[in-house]
Short mmCIF file of C-alpha atoms and ligand atoms in Angstrom, two decimals:
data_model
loop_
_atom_site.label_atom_id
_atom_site.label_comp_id
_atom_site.label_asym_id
_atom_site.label_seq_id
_atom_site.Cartn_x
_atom_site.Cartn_y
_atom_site.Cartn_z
CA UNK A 1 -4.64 -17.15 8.96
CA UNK A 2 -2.94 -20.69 7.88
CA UNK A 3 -3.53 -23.95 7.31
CA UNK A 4 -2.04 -26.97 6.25
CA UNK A 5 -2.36 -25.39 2.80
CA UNK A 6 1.03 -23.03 3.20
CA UNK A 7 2.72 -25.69 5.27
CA UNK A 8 2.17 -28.20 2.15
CA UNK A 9 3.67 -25.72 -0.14
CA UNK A 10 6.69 -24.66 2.09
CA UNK A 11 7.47 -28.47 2.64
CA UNK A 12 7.55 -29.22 -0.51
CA UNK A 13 10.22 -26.90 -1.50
CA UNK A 14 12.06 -28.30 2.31
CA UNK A 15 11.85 -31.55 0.27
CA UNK A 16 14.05 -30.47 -3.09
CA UNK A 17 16.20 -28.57 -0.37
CA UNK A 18 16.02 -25.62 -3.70
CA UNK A 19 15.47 -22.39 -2.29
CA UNK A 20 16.15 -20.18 -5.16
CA UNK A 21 13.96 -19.15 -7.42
CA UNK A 22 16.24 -19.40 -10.44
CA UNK A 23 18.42 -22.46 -11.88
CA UNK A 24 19.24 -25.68 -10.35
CA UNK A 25 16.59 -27.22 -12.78
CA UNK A 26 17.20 -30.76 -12.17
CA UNK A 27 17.38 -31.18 -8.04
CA UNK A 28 14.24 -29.20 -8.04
CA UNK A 29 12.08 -32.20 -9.43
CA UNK A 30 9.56 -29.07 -11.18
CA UNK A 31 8.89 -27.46 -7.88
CA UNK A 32 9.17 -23.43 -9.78
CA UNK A 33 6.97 -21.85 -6.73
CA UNK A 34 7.60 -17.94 -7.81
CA UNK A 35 6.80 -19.07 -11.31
CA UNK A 36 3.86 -20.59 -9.91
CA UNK A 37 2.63 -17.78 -7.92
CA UNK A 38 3.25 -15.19 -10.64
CA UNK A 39 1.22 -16.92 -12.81
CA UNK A 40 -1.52 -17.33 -10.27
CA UNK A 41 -1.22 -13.59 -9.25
CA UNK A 42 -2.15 -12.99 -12.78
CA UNK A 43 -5.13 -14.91 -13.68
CA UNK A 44 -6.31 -13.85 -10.32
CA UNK A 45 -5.85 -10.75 -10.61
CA UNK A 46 -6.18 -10.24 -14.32
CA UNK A 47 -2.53 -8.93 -15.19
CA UNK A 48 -0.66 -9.65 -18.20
CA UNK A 49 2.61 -10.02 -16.55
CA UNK A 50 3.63 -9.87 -12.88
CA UNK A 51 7.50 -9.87 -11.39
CA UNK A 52 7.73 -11.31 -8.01
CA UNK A 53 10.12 -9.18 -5.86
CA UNK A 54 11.79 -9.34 -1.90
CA UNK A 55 9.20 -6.51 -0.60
CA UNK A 56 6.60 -4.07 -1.89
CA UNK A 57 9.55 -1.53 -1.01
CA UNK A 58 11.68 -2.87 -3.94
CA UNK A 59 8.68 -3.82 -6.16
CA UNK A 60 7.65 -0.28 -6.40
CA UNK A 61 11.75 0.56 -7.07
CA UNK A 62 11.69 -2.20 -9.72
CA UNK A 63 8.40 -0.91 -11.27
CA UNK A 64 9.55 3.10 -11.10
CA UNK A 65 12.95 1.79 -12.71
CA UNK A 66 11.17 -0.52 -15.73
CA UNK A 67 9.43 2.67 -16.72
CA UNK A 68 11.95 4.93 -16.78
CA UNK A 69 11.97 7.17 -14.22
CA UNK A 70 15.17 8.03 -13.29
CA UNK A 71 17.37 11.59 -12.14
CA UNK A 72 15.61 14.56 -11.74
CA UNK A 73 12.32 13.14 -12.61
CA UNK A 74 9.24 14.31 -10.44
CA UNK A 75 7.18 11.91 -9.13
CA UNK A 76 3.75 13.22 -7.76
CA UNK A 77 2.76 11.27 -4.30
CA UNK A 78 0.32 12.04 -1.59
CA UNK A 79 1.01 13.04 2.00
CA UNK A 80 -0.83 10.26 3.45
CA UNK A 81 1.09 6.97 2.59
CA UNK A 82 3.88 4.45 4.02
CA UNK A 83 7.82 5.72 3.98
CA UNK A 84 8.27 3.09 1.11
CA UNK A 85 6.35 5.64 -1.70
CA UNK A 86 9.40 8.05 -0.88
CA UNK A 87 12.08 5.71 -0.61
CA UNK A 88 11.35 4.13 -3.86
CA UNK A 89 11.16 7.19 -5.30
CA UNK A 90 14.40 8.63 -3.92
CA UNK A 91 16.46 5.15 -4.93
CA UNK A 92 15.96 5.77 -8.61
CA UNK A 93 17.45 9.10 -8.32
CA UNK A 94 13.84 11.11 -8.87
CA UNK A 95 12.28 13.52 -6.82
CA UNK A 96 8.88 13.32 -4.74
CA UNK A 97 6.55 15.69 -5.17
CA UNK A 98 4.44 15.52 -1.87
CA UNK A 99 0.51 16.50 -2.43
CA UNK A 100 -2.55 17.05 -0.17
CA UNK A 101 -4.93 14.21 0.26
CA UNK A 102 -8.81 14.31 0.13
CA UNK A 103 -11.58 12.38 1.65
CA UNK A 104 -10.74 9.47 -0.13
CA UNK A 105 -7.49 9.63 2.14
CA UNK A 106 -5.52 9.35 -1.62
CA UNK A 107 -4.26 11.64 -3.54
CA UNK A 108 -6.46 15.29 -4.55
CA UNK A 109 -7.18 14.98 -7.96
CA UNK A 110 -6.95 18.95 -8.31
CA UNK A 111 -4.07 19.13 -5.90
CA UNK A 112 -2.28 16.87 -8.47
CA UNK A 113 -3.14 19.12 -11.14
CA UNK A 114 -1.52 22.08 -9.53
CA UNK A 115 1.93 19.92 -9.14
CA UNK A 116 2.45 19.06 -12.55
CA UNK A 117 5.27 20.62 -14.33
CA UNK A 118 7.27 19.94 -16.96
CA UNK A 119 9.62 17.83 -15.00
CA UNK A 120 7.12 15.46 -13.88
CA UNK A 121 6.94 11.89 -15.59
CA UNK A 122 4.83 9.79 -13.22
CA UNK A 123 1.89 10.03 -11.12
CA UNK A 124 1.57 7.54 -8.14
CA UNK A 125 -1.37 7.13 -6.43
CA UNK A 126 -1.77 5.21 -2.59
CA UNK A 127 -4.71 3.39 -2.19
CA UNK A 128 -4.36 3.45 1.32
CA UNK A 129 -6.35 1.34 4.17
CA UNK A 130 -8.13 -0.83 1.34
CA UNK A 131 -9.88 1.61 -0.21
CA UNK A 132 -8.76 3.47 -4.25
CA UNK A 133 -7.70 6.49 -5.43
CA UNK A 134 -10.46 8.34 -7.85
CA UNK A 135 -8.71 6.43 -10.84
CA UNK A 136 -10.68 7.93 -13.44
CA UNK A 137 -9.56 11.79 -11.94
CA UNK A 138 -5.79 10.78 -12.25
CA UNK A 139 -6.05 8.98 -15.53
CA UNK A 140 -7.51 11.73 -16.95
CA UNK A 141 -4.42 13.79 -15.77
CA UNK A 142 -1.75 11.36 -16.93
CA UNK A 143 -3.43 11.37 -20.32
CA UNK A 144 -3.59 15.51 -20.99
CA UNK A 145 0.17 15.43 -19.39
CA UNK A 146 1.22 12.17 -21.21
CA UNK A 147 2.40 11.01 -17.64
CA UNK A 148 3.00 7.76 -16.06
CA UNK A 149 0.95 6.19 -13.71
CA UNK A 150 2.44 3.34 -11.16
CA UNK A 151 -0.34 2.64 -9.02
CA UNK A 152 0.85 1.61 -5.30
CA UNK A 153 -1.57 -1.37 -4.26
CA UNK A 154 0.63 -2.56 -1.00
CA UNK A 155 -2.41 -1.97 1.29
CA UNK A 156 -5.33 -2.65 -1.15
CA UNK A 157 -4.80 -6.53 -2.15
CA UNK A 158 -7.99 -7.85 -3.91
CA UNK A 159 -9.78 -4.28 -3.93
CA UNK A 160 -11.26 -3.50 -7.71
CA UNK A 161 -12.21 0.04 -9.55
CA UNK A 162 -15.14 -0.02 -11.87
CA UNK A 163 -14.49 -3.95 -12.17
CA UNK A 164 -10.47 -3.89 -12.71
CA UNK A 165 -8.16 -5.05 -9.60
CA UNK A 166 -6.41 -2.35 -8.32
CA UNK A 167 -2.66 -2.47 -9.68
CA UNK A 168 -3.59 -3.22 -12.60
CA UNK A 169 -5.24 -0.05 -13.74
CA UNK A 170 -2.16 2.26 -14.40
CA UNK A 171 1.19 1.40 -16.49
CA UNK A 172 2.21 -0.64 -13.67
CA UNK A 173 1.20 -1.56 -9.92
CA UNK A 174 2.35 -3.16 -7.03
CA UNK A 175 1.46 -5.34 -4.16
CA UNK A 176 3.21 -6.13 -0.76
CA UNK A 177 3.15 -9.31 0.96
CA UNK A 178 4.69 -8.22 4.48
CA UNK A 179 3.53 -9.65 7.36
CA UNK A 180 0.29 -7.49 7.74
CA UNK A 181 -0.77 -7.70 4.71
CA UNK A 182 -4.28 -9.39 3.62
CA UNK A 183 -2.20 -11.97 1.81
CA UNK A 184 1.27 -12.41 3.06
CA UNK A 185 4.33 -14.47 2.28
CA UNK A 186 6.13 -12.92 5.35
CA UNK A 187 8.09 -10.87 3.17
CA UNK A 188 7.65 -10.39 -0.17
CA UNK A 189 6.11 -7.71 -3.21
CA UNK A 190 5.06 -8.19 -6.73
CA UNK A 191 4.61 -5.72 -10.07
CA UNK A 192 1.87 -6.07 -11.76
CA UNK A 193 2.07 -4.87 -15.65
CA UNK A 194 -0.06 -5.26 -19.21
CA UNK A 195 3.62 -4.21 -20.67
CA UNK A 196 5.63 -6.70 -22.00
CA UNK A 197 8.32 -4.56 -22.11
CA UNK A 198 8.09 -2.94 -18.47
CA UNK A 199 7.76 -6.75 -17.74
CA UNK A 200 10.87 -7.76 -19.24
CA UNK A 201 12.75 -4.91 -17.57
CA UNK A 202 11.74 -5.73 -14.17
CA UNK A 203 12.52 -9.81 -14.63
CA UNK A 204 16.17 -8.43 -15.37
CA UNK A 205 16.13 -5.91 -12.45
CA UNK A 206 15.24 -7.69 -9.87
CA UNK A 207 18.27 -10.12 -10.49
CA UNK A 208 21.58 -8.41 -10.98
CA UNK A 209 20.28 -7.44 -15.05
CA UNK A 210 20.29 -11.60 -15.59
CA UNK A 211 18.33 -11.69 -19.06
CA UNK A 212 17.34 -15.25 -18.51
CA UNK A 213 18.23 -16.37 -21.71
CA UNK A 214 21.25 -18.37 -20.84
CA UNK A 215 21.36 -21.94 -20.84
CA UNK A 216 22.66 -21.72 -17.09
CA UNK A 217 23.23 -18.17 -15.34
CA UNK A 218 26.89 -17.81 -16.14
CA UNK A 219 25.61 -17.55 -19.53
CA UNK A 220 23.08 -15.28 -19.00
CA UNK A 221 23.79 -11.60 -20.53
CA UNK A 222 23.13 -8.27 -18.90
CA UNK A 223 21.46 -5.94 -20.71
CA UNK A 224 21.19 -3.11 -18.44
CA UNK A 225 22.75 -2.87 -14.47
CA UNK A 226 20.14 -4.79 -11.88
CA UNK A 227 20.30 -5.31 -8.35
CA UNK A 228 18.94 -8.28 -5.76
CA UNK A 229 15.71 -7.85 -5.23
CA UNK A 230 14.46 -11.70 -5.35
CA UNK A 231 12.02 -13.31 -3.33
CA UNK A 232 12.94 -16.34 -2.08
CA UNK A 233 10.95 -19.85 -2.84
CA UNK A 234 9.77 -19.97 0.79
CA UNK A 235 8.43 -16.78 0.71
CA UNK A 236 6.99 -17.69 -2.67
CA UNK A 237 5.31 -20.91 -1.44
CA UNK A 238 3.57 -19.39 1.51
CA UNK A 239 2.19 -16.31 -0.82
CA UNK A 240 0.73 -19.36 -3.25
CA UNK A 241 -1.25 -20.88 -0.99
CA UNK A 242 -2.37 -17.61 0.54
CA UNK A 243 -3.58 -16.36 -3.14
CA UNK A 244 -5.96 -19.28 -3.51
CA UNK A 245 -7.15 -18.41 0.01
CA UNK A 246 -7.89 -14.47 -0.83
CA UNK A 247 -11.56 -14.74 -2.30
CA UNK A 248 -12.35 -16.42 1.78
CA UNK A 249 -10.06 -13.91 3.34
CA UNK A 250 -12.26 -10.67 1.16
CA UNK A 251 -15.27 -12.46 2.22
CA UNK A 252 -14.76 -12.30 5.82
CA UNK A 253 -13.40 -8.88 5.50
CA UNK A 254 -16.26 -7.33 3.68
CA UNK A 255 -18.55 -9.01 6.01
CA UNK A 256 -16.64 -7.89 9.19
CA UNK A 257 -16.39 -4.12 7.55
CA UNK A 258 -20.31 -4.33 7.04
CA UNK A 259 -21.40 -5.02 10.22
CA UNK A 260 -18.72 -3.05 12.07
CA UNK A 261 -19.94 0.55 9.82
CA UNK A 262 -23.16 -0.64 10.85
CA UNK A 263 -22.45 -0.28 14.21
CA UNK A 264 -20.35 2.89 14.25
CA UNK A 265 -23.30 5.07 12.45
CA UNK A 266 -24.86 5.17 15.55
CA UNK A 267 -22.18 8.36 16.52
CA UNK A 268 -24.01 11.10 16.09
CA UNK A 269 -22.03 13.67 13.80
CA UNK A 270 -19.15 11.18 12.01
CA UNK A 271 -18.73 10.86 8.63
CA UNK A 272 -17.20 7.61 6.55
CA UNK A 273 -14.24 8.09 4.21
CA UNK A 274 -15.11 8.33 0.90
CA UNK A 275 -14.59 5.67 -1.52
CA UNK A 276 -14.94 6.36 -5.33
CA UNK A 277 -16.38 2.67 -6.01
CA UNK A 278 -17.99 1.11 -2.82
CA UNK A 279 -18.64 -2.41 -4.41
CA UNK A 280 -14.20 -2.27 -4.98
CA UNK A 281 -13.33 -1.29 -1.58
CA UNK A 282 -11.63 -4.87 -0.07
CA UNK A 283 -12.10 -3.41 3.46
CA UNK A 284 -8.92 -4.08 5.28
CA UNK A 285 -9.84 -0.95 7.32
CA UNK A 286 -13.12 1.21 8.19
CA UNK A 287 -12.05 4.94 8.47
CA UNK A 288 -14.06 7.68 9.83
CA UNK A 289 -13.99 11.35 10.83
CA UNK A 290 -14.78 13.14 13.84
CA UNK A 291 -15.77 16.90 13.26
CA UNK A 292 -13.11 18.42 14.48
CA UNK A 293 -9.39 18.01 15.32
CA UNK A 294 -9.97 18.22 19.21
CA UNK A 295 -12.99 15.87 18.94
CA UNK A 296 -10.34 12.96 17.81
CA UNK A 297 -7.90 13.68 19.96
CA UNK A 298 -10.03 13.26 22.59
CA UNK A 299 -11.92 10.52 21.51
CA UNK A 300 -8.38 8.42 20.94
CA UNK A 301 -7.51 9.17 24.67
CA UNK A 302 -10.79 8.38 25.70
CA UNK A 303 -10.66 4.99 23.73
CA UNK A 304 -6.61 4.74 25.55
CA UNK A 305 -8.46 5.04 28.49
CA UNK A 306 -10.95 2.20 28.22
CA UNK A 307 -8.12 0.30 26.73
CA UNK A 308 -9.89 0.23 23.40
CA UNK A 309 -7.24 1.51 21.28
CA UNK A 310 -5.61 -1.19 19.85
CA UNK A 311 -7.06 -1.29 15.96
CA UNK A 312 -7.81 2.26 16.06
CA UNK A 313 -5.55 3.98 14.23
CA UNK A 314 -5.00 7.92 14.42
CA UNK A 315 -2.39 8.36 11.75
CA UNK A 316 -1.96 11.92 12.00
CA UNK A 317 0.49 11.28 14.88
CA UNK A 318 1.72 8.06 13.66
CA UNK A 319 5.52 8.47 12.53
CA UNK A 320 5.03 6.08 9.47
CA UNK A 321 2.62 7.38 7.15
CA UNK A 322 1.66 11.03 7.43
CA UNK A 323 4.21 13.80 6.43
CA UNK A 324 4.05 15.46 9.63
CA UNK A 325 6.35 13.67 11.42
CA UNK A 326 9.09 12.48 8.75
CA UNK A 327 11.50 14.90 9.93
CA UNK A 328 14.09 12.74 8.51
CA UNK A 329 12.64 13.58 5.11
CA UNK A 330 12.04 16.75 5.40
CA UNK A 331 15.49 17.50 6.66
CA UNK A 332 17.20 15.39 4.19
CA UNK A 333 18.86 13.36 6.95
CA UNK A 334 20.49 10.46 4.19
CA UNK A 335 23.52 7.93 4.78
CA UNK A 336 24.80 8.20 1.05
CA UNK A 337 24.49 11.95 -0.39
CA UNK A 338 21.43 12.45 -2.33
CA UNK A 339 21.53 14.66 -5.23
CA UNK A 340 21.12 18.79 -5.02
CA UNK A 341 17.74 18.02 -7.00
CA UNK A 342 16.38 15.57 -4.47
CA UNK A 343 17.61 17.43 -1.54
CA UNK A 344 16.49 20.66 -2.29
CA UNK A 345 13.09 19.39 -2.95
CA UNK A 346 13.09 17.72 0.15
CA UNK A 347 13.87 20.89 2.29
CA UNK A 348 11.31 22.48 0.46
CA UNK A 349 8.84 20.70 2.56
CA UNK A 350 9.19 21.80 5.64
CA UNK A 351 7.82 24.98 4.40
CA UNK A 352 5.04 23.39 1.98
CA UNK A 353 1.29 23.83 3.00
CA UNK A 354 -0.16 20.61 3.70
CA UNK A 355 -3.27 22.09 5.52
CA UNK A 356 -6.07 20.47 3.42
CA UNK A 357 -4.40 17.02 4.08
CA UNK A 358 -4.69 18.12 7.93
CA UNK A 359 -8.15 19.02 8.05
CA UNK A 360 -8.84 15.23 6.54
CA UNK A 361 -5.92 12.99 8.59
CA UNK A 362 -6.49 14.75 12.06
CA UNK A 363 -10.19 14.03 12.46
CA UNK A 364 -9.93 10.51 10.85
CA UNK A 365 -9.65 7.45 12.51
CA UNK A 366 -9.13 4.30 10.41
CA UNK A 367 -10.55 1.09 13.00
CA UNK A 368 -9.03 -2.54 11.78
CA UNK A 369 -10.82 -5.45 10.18
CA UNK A 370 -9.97 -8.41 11.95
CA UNK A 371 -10.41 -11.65 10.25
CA UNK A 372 -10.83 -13.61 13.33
CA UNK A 373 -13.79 -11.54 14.84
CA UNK A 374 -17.22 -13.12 14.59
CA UNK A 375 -20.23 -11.08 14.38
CA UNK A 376 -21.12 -10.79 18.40
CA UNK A 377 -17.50 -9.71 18.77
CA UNK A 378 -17.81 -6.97 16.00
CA UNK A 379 -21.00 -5.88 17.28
CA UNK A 380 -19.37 -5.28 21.23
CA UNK A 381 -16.30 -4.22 20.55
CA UNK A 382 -18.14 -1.63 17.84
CA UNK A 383 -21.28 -0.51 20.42
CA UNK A 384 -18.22 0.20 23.26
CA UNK A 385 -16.79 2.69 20.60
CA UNK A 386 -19.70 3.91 19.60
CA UNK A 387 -20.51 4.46 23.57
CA UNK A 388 -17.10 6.23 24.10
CA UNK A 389 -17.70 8.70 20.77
CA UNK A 390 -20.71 9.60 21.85
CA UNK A 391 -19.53 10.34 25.51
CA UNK A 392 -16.39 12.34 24.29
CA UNK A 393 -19.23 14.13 21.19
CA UNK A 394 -21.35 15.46 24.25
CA UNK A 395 -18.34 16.56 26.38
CA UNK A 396 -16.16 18.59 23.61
CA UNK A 397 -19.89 19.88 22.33
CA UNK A 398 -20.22 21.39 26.01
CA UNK A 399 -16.76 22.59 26.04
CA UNK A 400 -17.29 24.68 22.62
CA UNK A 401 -20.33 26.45 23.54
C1 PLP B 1 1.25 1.78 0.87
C2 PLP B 1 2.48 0.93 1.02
N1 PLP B 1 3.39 0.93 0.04
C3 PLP B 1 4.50 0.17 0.13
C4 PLP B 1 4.75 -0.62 1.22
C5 PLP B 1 6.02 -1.38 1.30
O1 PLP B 1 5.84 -2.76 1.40
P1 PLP B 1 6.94 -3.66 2.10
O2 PLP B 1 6.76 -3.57 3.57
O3 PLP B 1 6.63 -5.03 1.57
O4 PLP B 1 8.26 -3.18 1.63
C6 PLP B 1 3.83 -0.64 2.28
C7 PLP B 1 4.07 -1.44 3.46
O5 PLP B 1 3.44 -1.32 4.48
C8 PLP B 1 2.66 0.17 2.17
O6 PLP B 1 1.76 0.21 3.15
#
C-alpha cells in the first residue's frame, strides 16, 4: 500500500542526490535514512541493535556470520521454509541440517532434539506464513545444548511470542523487506540483536569489514574480511515510512484473517494450523488442512477450476519452500565447489525421511490476507471456497467408501 508518506521520504533523499548510506556527510544536509530506519526498527520492535542489510537473504548470512558460525558447523533448519534458510547457511561454509515440521508448519521441537550432535552450533527456526515457532520448545533446547538460536522472521514482520516481537527472541533475528513482504522497501533485510557485539560484527560485515571509526572511509580499518551487503538510501526511505505504517497494515490483517477463518470453519472436517500464541500471530496468511493428501489435491484443482486459486497456496508442490522439490539441493548442483562436509550432507537428503513433514505440508493449504479486501469481499470470496471444499469433501468421501 503507499502514500505520499514513502514518496516524501524517497524525494527527499532525490533532493541531496546522496544515495549511500555511508559518508558524504556534508551534501547530505542530515538526511541518514538507514540510520533512521534502524533506529525506528528498534524502538518498534523493541531490539537493542538492528543492521540494515540489501535482502533478508544476506541479513540472515550477516547474522549466521556475527555469531560465529562458520565451516563444518551444523545448522538445524526445517523442511518447510524459503531457499534463502539454506543458502545462508551454505555461504558461511556450515552445513544444514534439514528437520521435519509440525502443525505449527515450523520446526518439531522433538525432531530438533533428535538432530543435535556435537557438531551443531545453531538452531534456526522459520516462522513461516506469519505465524511462530514454539519458542519456548527450542529455547529450552539451545539452553541444555548451549546452542545458538538465529530466529528467521522474513515472513512474520510485526508477529509477537508471549509479548516479545518475533526476531528478537533468540541471539539474533532477521526480517526481509522484499517486495511481498508486510512492510517492504522493495528490496531490503535487517538483523535484529540485544548483542552489542553480534551488532558490531554485522555493521562491519555488511560493508567490506569498514569499522566505521575513520574520520572518512579511507581511514576506516578492517578488522575482520566483509562483503557488500548494503541497502541503499532509497530502499531505506521507502522501508521508513512503511514502519510507521505497520501497526494500520497488522490491523487490517488481523481483521481480514478473522473474518476470513470465520468463514472457512464452515468445511466440515478441516483443521487450522496451530499457532503456539494466537494473540502473536500477525496473520499474513490463514493455513488449513484437509484430511487427507488426495482431499487437497483435489480441492486445489477444484479451486483451479473455478479460477479461485490465486491466494491459495499448496506448498507441497511449490518449488520454493518445501524440500521436495529442491533437487538442486539435494543433488548438490553448485557453481563454486562446496566443501566435502556440505556436500555430503546435502546428498544425504535425498535419502532422509521427511514423512512427518508430508503428512502436515500435503493436506495444508495456506489462503492469503489481502490488505485491500473489505469485509463483503472476504466474506464471498471465503463462502465460494468454503462451497468448493465442501463439494470436493462429499465427492473424495464417496470415492473412499
Ligand atoms: C522465510 C524467509 N527467509 C528469508 C527470505 C529471504 O528474503 P529476501 O527475499 O529479502 O532475500 C525469505 C523471502 O521470501 C523468506 O520467506
Amino acid at each position: 500500500m503507499w502514500s505520499d508518506a514513502e514518496r516524501k521520504e524517497v524525494n527527499d533523499v532525490l533532493e541531496t542526490g546522496i544515495l549511500m548510506r555511508y559518508g558524504f556527510d556534508g551534501p547530505r544536509k542530515g538526511k541518514w535514512k538507514a540510520k533512521e530506519l534502524e533506529e525506528a526498527i528498534c524502538s518498534h520492535f523493541g531490539s537493542s541493535f538492528a543492521q540494515l542489510t540489501s535482502s533478508g537473504t544476506a541479513a540472515l548470512t550477516t547474522a549466521l556470520a556475527s555469531l560465529g558460525v562458520g565451516a563444518g558447523d551444523e545448522v538445524i533448519m526445517p523442511s518447510f521454509t524459503f531457499v534463502a534458510s539454506f543458502e545462508a547457511i551454505l555461504s558461511v561454509g556450515a552445513v544444514p541440517v534439514l528437520v521435519d515440521v509440525d502443525d505449527t508448519l515450523t520446526l518439531s521441537p522433538s525432531a530438533v532434539r533428535m538432530a543435535v550432535t556435537e557438531r551443531t552450533k545453531c538452531i534456526m527456526p522459520v516462522h513461516m506464513c506469519g505465524s511462530m515457532a514454539d519458542m519456548d520448545a527450542l529455547l529450552d533446547i539451545c539452553k541444555e545444548h548451549h546452542l545458538l538460536l538465529l530466529e528467521d522472521a522474513c515472513q512474520s514482520i510485526g508477529g509477537t511470542y508471549k509479548g516479545k516481537h518475533l526476531g528478537t527472541i533468540g541471539d539474533a533475528g532477521t526480517f526481509s523487506f522484499d517486495f511481498v513482504k508486510t512492510i517492504t522497501c522493495g528490496e531490503g533485510g535487517v538483523v535484529l540483536t540485544n548483542d552489542k557485539e553480534v551488532y558490531t560484527k554485522s555493521d562491519a560485515y555488511t560493508d567490506h569489514g569498514h569499522d566505521h571509526l575513520g574520520a572518512d572511509r579511507g581511514a576506516d580499518l578492517h578488522p575482520f574480511l566483509g562483503y557488500n551487503f548494503r541497502i541503499s538510501e532509497l530502499h531505506a526511505a521507502v522501508g521508513l515510512a512503511q514502519v510507521r505504517r505497520l501497526p494500520e497494515f497488522l490491523a487490517i490483517q488481523k481483521q481480514n484473517y478473522r473474518v476470513l477463518k470465520e468463514t472457512l470453519s464452515k468445511i466440515p472436517g478441516i483443521s487450522f494450523r496451530r499457532v503456539p500464541d494466537i494473540e502473536g500471530d500477525s496473520c499474513t496468511f490463514l493455513s488449513w488442512f484437509m484430511p487427507s493428501e488426495e482431499m487437497a489435491k483435489a480441492l486445489i484443482e477444484a479451486l483451479k477450476e473455478e479460477g479461485l486459486a490465486a491466494g491459495n497456496f499448496y506448498w507441497y508442490n511449490n518449488n520454493w519452500h518445501y524440500i521436495r522439490k529442491w533437487d538442486h539441493l539435494k543433488r548438490s548442483v553448485s557453481l563454486n565447489r562446496l566443501s566435502q562436509i556440505q556436500e555430503d550432507a546435502l546428498l544425504r537428503l535425498e535419502h532422509q525421511d521427511f514423512s512427518a513433514s508430508d503428512v502436515v505440508m500435503s493436506r495444508c493449504i495456506s489462503t492469503l490476507i489481502s490488505l485491500t479486501w473489505n469485509e463483503a469481499q472476504i466474506r464471498e470470496k471465503g463462502n465460494k471456497i468454503v462451497e468448493v471444499a465442501s463439494k470436493v469433501l462429499q465427492r473424495t468421501n464417496k470415492v473412499l467408501v
